[in-house]
PDB file of C-alpha atoms in Angstrom:
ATOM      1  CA  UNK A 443      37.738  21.959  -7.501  1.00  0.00           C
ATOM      2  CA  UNK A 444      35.967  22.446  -4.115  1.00  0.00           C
ATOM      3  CA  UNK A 445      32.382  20.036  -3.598  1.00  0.00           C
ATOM      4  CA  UNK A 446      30.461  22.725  -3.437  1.00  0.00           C
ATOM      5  CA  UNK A 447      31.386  24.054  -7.295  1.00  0.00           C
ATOM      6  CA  UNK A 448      30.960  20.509  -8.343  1.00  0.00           C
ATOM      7  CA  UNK A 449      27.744  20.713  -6.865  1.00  0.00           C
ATOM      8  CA  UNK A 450      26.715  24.011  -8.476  1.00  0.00           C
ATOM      9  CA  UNK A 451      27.832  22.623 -11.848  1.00  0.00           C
ATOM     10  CA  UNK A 452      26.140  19.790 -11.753  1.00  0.00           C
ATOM     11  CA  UNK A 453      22.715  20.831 -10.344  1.00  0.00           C
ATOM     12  CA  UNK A 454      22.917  24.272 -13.441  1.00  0.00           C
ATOM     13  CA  UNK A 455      23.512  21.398 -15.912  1.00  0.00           C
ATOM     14  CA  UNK A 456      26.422  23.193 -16.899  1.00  0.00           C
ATOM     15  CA  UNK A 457      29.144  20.741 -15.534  1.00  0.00           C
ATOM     16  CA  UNK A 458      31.503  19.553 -17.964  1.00  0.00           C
ATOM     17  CA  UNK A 459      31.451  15.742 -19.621  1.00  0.00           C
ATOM     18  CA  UNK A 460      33.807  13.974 -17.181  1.00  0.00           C
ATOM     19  CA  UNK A 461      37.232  13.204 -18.278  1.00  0.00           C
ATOM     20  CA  UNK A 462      37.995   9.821 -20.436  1.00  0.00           C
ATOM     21  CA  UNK A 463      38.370   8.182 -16.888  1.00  0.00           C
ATOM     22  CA  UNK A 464      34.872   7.816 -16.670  1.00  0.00           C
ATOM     23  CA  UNK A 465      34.388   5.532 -19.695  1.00  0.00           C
ATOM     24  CA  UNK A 466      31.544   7.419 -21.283  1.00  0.00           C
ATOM     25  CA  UNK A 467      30.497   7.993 -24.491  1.00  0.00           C
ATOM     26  CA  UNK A 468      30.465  11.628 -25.248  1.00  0.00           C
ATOM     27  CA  UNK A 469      26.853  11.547 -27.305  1.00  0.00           C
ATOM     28  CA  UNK A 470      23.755  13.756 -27.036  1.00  0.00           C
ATOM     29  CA  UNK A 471      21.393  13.634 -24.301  1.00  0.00           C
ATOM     30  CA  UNK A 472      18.878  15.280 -23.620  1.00  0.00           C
ATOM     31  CA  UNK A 473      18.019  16.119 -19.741  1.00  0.00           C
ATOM     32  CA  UNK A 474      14.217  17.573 -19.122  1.00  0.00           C
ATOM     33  CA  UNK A 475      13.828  20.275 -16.609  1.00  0.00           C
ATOM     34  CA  UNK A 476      14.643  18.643 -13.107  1.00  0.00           C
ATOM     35  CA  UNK A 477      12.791  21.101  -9.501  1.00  0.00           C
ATOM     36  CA  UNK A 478      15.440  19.884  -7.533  1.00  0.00           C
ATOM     37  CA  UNK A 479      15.825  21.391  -3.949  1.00  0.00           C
ATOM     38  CA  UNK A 480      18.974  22.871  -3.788  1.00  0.00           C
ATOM     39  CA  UNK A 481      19.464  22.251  -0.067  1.00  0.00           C
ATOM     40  CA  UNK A 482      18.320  19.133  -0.239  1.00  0.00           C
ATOM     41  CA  UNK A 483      20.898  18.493  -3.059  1.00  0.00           C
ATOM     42  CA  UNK A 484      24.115  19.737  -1.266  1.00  0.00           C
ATOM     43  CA  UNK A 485      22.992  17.882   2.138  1.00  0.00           C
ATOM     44  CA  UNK A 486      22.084  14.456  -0.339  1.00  0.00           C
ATOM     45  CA  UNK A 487      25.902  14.654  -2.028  1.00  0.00           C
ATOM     46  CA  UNK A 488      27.815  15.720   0.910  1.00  0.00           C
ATOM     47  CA  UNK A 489      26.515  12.690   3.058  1.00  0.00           C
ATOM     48  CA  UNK A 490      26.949  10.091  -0.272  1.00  0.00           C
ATOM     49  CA  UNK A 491      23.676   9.101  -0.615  1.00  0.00           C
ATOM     50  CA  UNK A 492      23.798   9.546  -4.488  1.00  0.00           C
ATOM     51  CA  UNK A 493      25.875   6.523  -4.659  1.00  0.00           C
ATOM     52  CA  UNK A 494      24.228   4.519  -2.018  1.00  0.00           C
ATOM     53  CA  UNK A 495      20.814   5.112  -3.919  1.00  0.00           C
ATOM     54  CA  UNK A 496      22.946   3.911  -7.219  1.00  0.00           C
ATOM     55  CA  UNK A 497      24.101   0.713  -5.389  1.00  0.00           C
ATOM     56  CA  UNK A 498      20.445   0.055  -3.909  1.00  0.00           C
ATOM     57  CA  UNK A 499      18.741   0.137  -7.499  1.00  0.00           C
ATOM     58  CA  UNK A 500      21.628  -1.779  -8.880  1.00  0.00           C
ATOM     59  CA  UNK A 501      21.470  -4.783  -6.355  1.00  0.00           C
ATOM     60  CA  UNK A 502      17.793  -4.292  -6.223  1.00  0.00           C
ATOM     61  CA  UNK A 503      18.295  -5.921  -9.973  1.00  0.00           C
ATOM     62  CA  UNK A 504      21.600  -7.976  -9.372  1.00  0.00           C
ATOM     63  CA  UNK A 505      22.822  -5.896 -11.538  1.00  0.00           C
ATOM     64  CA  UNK A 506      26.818  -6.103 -11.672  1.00  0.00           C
ATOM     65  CA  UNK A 507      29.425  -3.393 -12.063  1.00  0.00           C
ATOM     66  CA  UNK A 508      30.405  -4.327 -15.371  1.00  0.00           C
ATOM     67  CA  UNK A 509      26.608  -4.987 -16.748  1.00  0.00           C
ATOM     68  CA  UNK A 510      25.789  -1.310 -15.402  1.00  0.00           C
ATOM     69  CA  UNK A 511      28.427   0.058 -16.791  1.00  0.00           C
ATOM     70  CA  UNK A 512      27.493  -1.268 -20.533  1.00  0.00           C
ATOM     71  CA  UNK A 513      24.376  -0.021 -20.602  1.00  0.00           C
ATOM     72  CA  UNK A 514      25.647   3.677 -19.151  1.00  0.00           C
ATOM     73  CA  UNK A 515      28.342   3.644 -21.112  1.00  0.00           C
ATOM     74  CA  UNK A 516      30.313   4.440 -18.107  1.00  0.00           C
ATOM     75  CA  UNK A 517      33.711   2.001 -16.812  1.00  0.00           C
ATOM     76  CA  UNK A 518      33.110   0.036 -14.019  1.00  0.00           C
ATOM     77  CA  UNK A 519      35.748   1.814 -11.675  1.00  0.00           C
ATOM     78  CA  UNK A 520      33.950   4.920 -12.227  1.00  0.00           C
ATOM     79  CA  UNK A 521      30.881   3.376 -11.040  1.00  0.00           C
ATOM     80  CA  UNK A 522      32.752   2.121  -8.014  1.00  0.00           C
ATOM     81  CA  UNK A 523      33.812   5.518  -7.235  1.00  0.00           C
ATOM     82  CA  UNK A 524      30.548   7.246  -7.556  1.00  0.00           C
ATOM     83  CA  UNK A 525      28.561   4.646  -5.285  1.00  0.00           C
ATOM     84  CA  UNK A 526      31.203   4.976  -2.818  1.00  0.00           C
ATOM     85  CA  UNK A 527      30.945   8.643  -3.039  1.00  0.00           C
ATOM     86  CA  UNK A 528      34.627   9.323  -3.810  1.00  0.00           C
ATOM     87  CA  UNK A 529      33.837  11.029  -7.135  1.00  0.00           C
ATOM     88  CA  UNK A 530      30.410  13.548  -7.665  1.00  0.00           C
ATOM     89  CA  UNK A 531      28.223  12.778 -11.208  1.00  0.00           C
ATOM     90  CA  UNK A 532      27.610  15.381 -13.937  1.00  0.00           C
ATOM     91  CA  UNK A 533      23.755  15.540 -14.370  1.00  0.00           C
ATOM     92  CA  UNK A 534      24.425  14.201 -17.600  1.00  0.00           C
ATOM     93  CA  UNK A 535      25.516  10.849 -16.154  1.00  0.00           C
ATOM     94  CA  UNK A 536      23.356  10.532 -13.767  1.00  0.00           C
ATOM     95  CA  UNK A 537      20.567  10.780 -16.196  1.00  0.00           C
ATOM     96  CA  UNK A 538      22.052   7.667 -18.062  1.00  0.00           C
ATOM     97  CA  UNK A 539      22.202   5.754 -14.499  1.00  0.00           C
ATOM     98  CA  UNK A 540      18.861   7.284 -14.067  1.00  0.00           C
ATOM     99  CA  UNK A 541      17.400   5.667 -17.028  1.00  0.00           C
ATOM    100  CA  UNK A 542      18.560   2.422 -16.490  1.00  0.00           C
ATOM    101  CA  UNK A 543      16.460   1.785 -13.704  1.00  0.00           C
ATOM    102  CA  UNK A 544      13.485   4.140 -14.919  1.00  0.00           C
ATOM    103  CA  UNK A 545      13.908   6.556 -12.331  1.00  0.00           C
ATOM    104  CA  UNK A 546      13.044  10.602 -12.660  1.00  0.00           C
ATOM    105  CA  UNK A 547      16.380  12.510 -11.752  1.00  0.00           C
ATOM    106  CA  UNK A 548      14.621  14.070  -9.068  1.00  0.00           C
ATOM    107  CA  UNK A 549      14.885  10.303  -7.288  1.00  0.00           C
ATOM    108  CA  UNK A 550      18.371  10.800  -6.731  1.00  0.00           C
ATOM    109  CA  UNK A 551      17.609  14.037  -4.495  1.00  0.00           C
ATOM    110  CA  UNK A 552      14.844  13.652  -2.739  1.00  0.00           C
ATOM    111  CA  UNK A 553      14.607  13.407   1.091  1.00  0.00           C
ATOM    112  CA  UNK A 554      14.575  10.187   2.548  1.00  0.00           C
ATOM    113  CA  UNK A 555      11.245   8.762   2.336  1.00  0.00           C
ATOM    114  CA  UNK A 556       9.731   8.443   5.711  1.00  0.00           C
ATOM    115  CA  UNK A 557       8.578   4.544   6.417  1.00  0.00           C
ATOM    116  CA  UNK A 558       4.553   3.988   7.084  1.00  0.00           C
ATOM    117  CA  UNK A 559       3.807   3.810  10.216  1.00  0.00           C
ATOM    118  CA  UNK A 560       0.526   4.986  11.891  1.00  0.00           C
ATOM    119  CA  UNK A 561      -0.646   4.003  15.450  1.00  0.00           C
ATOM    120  CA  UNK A 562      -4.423   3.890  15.895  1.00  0.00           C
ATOM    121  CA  UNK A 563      -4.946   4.859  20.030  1.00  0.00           C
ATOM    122  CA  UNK A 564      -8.470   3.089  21.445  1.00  0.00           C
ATOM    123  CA  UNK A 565      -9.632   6.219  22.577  1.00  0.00           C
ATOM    124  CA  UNK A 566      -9.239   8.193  19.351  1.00  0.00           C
ATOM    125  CA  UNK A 567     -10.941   6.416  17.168  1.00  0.00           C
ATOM    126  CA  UNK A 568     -15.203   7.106  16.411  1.00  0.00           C
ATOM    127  CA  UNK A 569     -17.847   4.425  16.876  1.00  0.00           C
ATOM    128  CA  UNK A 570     -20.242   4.552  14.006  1.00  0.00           C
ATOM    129  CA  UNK A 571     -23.567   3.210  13.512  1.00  0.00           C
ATOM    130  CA  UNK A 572     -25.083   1.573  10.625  1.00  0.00           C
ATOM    131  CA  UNK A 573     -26.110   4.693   8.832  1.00  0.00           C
ATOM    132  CA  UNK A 574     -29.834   5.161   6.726  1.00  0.00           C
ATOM    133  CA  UNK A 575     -31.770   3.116   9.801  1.00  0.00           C
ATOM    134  CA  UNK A 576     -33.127   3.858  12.743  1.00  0.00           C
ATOM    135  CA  UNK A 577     -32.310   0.900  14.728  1.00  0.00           C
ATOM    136  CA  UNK A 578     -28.837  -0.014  13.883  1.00  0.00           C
ATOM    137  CA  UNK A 579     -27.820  -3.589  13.398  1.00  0.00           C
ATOM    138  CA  UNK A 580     -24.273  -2.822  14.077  1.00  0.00           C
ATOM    139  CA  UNK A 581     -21.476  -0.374  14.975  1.00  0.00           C
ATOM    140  CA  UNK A 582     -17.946   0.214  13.691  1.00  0.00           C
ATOM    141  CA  UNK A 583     -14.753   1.823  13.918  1.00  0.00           C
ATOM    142  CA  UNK A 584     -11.994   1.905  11.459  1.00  0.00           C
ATOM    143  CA  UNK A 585      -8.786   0.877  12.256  1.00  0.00           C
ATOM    144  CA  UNK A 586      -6.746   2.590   9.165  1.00  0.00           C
ATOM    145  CA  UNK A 587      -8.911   6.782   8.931  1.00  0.00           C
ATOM    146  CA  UNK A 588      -4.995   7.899   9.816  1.00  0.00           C
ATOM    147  CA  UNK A 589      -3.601   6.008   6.850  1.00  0.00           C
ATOM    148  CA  UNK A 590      -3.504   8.499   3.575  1.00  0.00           C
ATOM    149  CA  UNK A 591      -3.857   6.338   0.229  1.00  0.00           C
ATOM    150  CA  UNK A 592      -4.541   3.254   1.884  1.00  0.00           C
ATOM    151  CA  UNK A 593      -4.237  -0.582   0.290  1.00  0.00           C
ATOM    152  CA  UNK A 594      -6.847  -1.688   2.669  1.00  0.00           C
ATOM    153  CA  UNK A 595      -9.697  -0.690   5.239  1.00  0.00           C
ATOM    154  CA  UNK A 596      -9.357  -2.605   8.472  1.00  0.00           C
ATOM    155  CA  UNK A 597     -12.738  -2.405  10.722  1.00  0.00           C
ATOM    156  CA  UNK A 598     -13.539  -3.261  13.980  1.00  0.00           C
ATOM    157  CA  UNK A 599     -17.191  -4.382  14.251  1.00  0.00           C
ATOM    158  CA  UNK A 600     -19.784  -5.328  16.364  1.00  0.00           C
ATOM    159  CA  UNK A 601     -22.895  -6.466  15.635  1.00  0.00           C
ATOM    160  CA  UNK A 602     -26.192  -6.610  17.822  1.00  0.00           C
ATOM    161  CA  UNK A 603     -28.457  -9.549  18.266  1.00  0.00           C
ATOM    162  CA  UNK A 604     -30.910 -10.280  15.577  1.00  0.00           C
ATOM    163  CA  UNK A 605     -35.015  -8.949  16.356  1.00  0.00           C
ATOM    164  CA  UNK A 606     -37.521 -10.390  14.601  1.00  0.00           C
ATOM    165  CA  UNK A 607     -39.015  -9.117  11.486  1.00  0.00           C
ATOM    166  CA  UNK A 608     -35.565  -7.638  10.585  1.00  0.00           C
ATOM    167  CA  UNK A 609     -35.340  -7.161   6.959  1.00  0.00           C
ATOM    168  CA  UNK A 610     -31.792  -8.506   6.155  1.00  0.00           C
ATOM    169  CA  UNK A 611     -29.984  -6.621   3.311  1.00  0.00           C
ATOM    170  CA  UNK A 612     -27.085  -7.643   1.486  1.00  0.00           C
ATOM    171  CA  UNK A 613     -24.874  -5.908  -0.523  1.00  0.00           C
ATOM    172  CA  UNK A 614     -21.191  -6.508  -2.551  1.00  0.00           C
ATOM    173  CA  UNK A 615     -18.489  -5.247  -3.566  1.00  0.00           C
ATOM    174  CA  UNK A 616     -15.186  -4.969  -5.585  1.00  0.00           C
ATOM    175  CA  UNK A 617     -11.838  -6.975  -4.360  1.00  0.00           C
ATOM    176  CA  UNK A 618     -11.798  -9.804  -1.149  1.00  0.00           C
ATOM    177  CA  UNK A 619     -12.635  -9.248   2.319  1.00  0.00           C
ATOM    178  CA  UNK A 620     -11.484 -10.662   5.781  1.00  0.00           C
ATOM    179  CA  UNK A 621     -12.849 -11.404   8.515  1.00  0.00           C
ATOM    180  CA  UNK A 622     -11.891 -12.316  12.235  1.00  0.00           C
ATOM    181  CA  UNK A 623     -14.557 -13.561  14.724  1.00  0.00           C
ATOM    182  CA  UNK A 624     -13.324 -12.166  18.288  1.00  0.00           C
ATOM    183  CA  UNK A 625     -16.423 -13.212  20.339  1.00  0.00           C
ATOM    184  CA  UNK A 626     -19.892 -14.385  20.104  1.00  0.00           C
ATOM    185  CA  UNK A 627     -21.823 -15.775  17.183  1.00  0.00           C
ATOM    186  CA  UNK A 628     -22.092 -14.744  13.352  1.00  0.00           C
ATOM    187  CA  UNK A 629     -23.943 -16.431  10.447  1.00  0.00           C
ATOM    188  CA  UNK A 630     -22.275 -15.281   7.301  1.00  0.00           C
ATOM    189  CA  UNK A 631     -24.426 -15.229   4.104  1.00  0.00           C
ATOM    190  CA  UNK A 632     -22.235 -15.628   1.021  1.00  0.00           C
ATOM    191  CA  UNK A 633     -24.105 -15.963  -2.202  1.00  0.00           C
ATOM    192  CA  UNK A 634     -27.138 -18.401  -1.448  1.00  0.00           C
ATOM    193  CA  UNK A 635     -25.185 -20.242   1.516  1.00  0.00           C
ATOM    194  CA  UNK A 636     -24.885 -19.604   5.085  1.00  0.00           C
ATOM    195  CA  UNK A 637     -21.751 -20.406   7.417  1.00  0.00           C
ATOM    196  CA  UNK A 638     -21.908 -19.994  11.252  1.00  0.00           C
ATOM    197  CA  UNK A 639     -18.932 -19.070  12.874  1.00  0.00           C
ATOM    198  CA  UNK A 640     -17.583 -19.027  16.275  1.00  0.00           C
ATOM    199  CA  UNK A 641     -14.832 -16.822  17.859  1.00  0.00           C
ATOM    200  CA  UNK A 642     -11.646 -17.867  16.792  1.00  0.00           C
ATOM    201  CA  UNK A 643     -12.916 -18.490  13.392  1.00  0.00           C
ATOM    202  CA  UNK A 644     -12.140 -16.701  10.197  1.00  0.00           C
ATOM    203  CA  UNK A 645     -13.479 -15.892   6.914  1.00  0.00           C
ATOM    204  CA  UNK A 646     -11.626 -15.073   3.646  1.00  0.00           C
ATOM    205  CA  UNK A 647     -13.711 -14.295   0.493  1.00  0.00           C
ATOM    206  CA  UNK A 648     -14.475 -12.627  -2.858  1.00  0.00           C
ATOM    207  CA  UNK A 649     -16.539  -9.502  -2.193  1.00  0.00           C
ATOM    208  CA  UNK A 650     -17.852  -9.304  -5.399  1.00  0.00           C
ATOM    209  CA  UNK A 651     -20.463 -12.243  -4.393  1.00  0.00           C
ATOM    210  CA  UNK A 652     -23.222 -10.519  -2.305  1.00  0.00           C
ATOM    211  CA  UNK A 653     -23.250 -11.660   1.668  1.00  0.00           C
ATOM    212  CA  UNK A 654     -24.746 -10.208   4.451  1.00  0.00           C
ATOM    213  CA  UNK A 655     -24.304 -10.768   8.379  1.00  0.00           C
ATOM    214  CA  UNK A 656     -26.379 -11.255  11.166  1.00  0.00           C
ATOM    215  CA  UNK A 657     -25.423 -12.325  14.706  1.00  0.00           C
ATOM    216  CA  UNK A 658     -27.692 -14.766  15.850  1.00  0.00           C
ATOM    217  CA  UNK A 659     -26.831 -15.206  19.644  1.00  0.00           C
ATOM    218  CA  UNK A 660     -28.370 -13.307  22.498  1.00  0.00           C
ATOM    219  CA  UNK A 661     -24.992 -11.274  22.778  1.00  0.00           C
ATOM    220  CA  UNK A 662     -23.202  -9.158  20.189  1.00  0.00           C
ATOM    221  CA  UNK A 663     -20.795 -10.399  18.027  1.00  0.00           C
ATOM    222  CA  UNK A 664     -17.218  -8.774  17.608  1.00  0.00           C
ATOM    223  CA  UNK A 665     -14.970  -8.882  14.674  1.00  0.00           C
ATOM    224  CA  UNK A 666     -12.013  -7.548  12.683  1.00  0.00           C
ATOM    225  CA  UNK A 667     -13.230  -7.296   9.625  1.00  0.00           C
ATOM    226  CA  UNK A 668     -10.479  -6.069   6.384  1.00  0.00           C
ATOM    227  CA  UNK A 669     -11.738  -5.174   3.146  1.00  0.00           C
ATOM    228  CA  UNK A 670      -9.087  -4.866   0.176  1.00  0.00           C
ATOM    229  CA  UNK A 671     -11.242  -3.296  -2.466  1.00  0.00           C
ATOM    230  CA  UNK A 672      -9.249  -4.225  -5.819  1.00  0.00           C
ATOM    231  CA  UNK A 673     -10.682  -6.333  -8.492  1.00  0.00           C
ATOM    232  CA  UNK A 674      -9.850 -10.087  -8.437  1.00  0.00           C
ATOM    233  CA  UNK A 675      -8.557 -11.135 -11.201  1.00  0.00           C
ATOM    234  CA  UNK A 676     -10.766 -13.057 -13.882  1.00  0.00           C
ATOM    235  CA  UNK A 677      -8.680 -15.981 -13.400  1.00  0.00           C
ATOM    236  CA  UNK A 678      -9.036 -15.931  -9.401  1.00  0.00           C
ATOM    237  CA  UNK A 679     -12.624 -15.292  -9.491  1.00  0.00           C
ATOM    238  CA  UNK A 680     -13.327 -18.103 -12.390  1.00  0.00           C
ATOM    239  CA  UNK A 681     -11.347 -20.616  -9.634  1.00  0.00           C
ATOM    240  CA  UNK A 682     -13.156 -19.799  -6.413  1.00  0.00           C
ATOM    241  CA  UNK A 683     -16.376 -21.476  -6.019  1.00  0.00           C
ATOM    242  CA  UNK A 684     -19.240 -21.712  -3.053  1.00  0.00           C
ATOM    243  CA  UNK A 685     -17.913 -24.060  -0.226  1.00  0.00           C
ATOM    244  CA  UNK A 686     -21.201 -26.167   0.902  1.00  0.00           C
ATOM    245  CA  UNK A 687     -21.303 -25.938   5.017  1.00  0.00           C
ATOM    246  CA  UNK A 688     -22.770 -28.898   7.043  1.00  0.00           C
ATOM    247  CA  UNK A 689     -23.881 -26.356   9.689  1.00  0.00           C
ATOM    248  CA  UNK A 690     -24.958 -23.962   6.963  1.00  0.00           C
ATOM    249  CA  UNK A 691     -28.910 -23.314   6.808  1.00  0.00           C
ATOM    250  CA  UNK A 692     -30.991 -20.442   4.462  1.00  0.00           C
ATOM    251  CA  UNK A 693     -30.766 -17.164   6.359  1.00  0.00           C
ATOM    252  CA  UNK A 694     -30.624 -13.513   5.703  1.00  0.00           C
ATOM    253  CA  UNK A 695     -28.378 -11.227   7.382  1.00  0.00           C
ATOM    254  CA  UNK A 696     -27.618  -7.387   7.661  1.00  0.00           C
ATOM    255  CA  UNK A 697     -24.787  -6.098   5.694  1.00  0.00           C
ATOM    256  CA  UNK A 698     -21.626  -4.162   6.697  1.00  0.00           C
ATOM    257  CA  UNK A 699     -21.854  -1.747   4.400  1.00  0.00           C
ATOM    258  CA  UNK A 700     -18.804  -0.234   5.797  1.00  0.00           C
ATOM    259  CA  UNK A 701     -16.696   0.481   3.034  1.00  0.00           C
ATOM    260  CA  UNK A 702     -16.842   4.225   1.716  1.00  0.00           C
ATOM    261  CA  UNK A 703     -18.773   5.215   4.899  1.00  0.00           C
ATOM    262  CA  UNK A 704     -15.892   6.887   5.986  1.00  0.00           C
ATOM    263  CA  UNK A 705     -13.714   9.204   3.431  1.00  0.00           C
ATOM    264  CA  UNK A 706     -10.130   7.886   2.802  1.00  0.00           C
ATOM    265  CA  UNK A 707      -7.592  10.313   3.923  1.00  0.00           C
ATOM    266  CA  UNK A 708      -5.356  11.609   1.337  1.00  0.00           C
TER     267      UNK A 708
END
């Protein structure tokens, strides 16, 4: 039988049970409705990438041969043959490889998926003032708009010297946030205490806790500032407490309030 009719019968679902060979069990099973491109199928079997995907997931759970093979109900030699791509699969057995590992069929035909990677160029990216004010405490510019479904929201920021009678604002948010001084001054209001930092310093905390910044120096402050806005666990959030500062001293600050200013993309 030529590839290419394997193929066909497989992808129909109307490929016959494979021979005793295989070491299956001829039972019932049901296989939902699979879209599978049937380009993308042909070009998948014909370079072997069925049974390198097999091999991945199988490794993936150092998962042997033998062990695979009892819980597919297929013999181990078969299995050797199919990741080695000297044999093709019936749908029907690769549904019971498929549910091993908890995998859709469709996994097994897909494209390759393409590996993130985004480059950010300087003079592509927007500056953005401090929105709802008409004398901006600070400007941003974020380092991840090209990234669709983000984990995280890296920011470059700078922020302008304090003026007096400046109402300082804070505000607070879901997950942890990061932050990198680059250059100049920044006192940090976290909860009811204040931390100065210099450049070279940096700042790791829970963003639930309301803070606020405000750059005390006569020149701005710059920093890299990363926001990962997931919920801390209760356990995390019960063990992290206020660290006291010997510099520290009551002040207000401006807040970042960065995060949602710009839509995520995706």
């Amino acid at each position: 039988m030529k590839r290419t009719s394997a193929i066909a019968m497989a992808m129909s679902g109307d490929a016959p049970a494979l021979a005793a060979s295989d070491g299956s069990a001829n039972t019932p099973l049901e296989i939902q409705n699979v879209q599978i491109d049937g380009g993308v199928a042909e070009s998948v079997i014909a370079e072997k990438k069925i049974g390198e995907r097999i091999k991945h997931l199988r490794l993936k759970k150092s998962m042997g041969l033998v062990e695979l093979g009892r819980h597919t109900g297929l013999s181990a030699s078969f299995l050797s043959q199919l990741e080695t791509g000297r044999v093709v699969p019936t749908l029907r057995n690769l549904a019971r490889i498929a549910m091993v590992f908890s995998k859709d069929l469709s996994y097994f035909f897909e494209a390759e998926p393409q590996t993130l990677f985004r480059v950010h160029r300087r003079k592509e990216r927007v500056r953005m003032p401090q929105t709802g004010v008409d004398d901006p405490t600070y400007f941003f510019e974020s380092l991840g708009y090209l990234v669709p479904d983000r984990q995280l929201d890296p920011y470059f920021a700078e922020f302008l010297p304090a003026k007096p009678g400046r109402v300082p604002r804070a505000h607070q948010h879901e997950g942890c946030e990061f932050l990198y001084l680059l250059s100049g001054m920044l006192d940090v209001k976290h909860g009811e205490t204040t931390h100065r930092i210099e450049a070279g310093d940096a700042l790791y905390f829970d963003a639930n806790t309301k803070h606020s910044y405000v750059c005390p120096g006569d020149v701005p402050a710059q920093a890299v500032i990363v926001s990962l806005q997931h919920p801390l666990s209760h356990q995390l959030v019960n063990s992290m407490r206020p660290v006291s500062s010997t510099n520290g001293r009551p002040r207000g600050g401006e807040p970042v309030a960065m995060h949602g200013k710009i839509a995520r993309s995706g």
